[in-house]
Amino acid sequence: MSSLFPALVSGSTARRPALRFGDRSLTYAELAASAGALAARLEGRERIAVWATPSLETAVGVVAALLARVPAVPLNPKSGASELGHIVSDSAPSLVLAGEGDDLPSPVRELERLDVVTHPAGEVVARYPSEPDDPAAPALVVYTSGTTGPPKGAVVPRRAIASTLDALADAWRWTGDDVLVHGLPLFHVHGLVLGVLGPLRRGGAVRHLGRFSAEGVTRELNAGATMLFGVPTMYHRLAEALEGDAELAKALGRARLLVSGSAALPVHDHERITAATGRPVVERYGMTETLMNTSVRVDGPARPGTVGVPLPGVGLRLVEEDGSTLASYDADGTPTGSYDAGGNPTGAYDGESVGEIQVRGPNLFTEYLNRPDATAAAFTADGWFRTGDMAVRDADGCVRIVGRKATDLIKSGGYKIGAGEIENALLEHPAVREAAVTGEPDDDLGERIVAWVVTGDAPAPGLDRELADHVAGRLAPHKRPRSVRFLSALPRNDMGKILKRALPDALADSRPRTGPSDVSHD
Ligand code: MCA
Ligand code: AMP
């Protein structure tokens, strides 16, 4: 496999802008000097962590690790002690890369630390290993939530990054002339792989907003940015802002490409944006374990409400509970028919039946770190990855996601959050006797986390806020419940299993004693 970043070694791109965070930026020559010098210091490490603030240092640190062929584990700097403790002990990095002045909490503080420094081009001769690359070698370990237990580390190989970014380049006509703007976090696939490594693989530029805002988007699109990436919550906020902001409408109208992913973009928000700006929003569908699977293509029709067609190289099929294939695609992405569980053709797909999306291809992860049980359970006997996402294939061949198999996985603001990890955190609070967590529809976040709690004594005033802070502090702020509802008992079946669907009725029964309380969002 050739280099992940040809533009770093090509003389012709040396003076082109590569990265910009606020008023700090690096050209390709400066990035090569900075990441090359750092890579030379990382060589031979088994695995390292990166304190993944939205900064130049995170981008340089991850590129350096990739150049040195040392797998990198991005850490969410807002994670709490419990979450960081799990990730550090599970991934066992021998060193953490951070920015000068970053205040690292325990247990990250106890790791050997190396501060990322940036160098002007020419000051340091870039030096990094040049031996042949192994496409299956791990590049990143990205932690992702499951329904129960702590997050699992998805091991993403180098070939997955190269193949997914090249497939997106094909679908989006993404080139080195594109300038990307976004405000995504850098500890997940969307912001880091697509949002930073994507432009660098093309020889183009990324301008990171630090934090997402409509003003930042307007400013950068007016100053030459050509593409915007965001989660549906960001597009929802843009759609709301567009109502009174003609400047934003003009700026979005100038963009070559607006891309949404990480969760379903409501058709209503898509249509509001197109009506105000004349631009469609391109939706793509991916997962930490698979990187990108499908996308609406820029050379095809806009298809609001669908995630388009399989990307080049990605095998995709819709599978029924009994293992028969409802619908599949040829290697070149052409829709084909259905097959029974033995693989024999059974005729045409009806265009309506719902099946689980299963995928295979070079874009897939190789394993969950230290979790052979979970890795084995994630694949079918014939080697397809079970996404857990349920979909239909429209008459024109586009994939339309209609739901998820596991109701205990919540997508809030584009973050995947397991109900089980929040329930466990709540149960560690002394006032909580029983806890159940669900997702409820939310116009802004897609889904909001709701905690249903039984306390020993009558809930003290302010306990709802205290429980939200408790979860935010142990796990991460985006995992905090947005509503806490107190009940006298959780509804259970004869086996003692919590009946989550019966929770609203149980609340009505409990109402004389307690009421629902929303935890405000500041
Ligand atoms: C609030 N805050 C708190 C508390 N309450 N902090 C501590 N304790 C509390 N109790 C703070 C937060 O830390 C944050 O601080 C601020 O208040 C607001 O937090 P939050 O409500 O979470 O922010 P938001 O404005 O609602 O966030 C919306 C968002 C965010 C910007 C859209 O959800 C986001 O960045 N989403 C992106 C998720 C993403 O990239 N997913 C990709 C996964 P401060 O003000 O300092 O920030 S990869 C994936 O899904 C696959 C591969 C794919 O297909 O892409
Ligand atoms: P994560 O585990 O955080 O990588 O999230 C992956 C999940 O996000 C997928 O399994 C889907 O449920 C969801 N997802 C990502 N992109 C889309 C999309 N465009 N439409 C609907 N769901 C999506």
Short mmCIF file of C-alpha atoms in Angstrom, two decimals, residues 3 5-16 28-29 32 128 203:
data_model
loop_
_atom_site.label_atom_id
_atom_site.label_comp_id
_atom_site.label_asym_id
_atom_site.label_seq_id
_atom_site.Cartn_x
_atom_site.Cartn_y
_atom_site.Cartn_z
CA SER A 3 1.47 6.33 1.49
CA PHE A 5 -0.81 11.06 2.37
CA PRO A 6 0.93 11.42 -1.01
CA ALA A 7 0.67 15.22 -0.74
CA LEU A 8 3.03 15.22 2.25
CA VAL A 9 5.91 13.98 0.14
CA SER A 10 5.10 15.69 -3.15
CA GLY A 11 7.05 18.87 -3.86
CA SER A 12 4.15 20.33 -5.83
CA THR A 13 1.87 20.64 -2.80
CA ALA A 14 4.52 21.98 -0.38
CA ARG A 15 3.20 25.54 -0.26
CA ARG A 16 -0.49 24.68 -0.27
CA TYR A 28 1.91 20.81 3.54
CA ALA A 29 5.64 21.50 3.93
CA ALA A 32 5.52 17.33 6.78
CA TYR A 128 9.76 9.02 8.84
CA GLY A 203 -3.96 17.32 -0.93
#
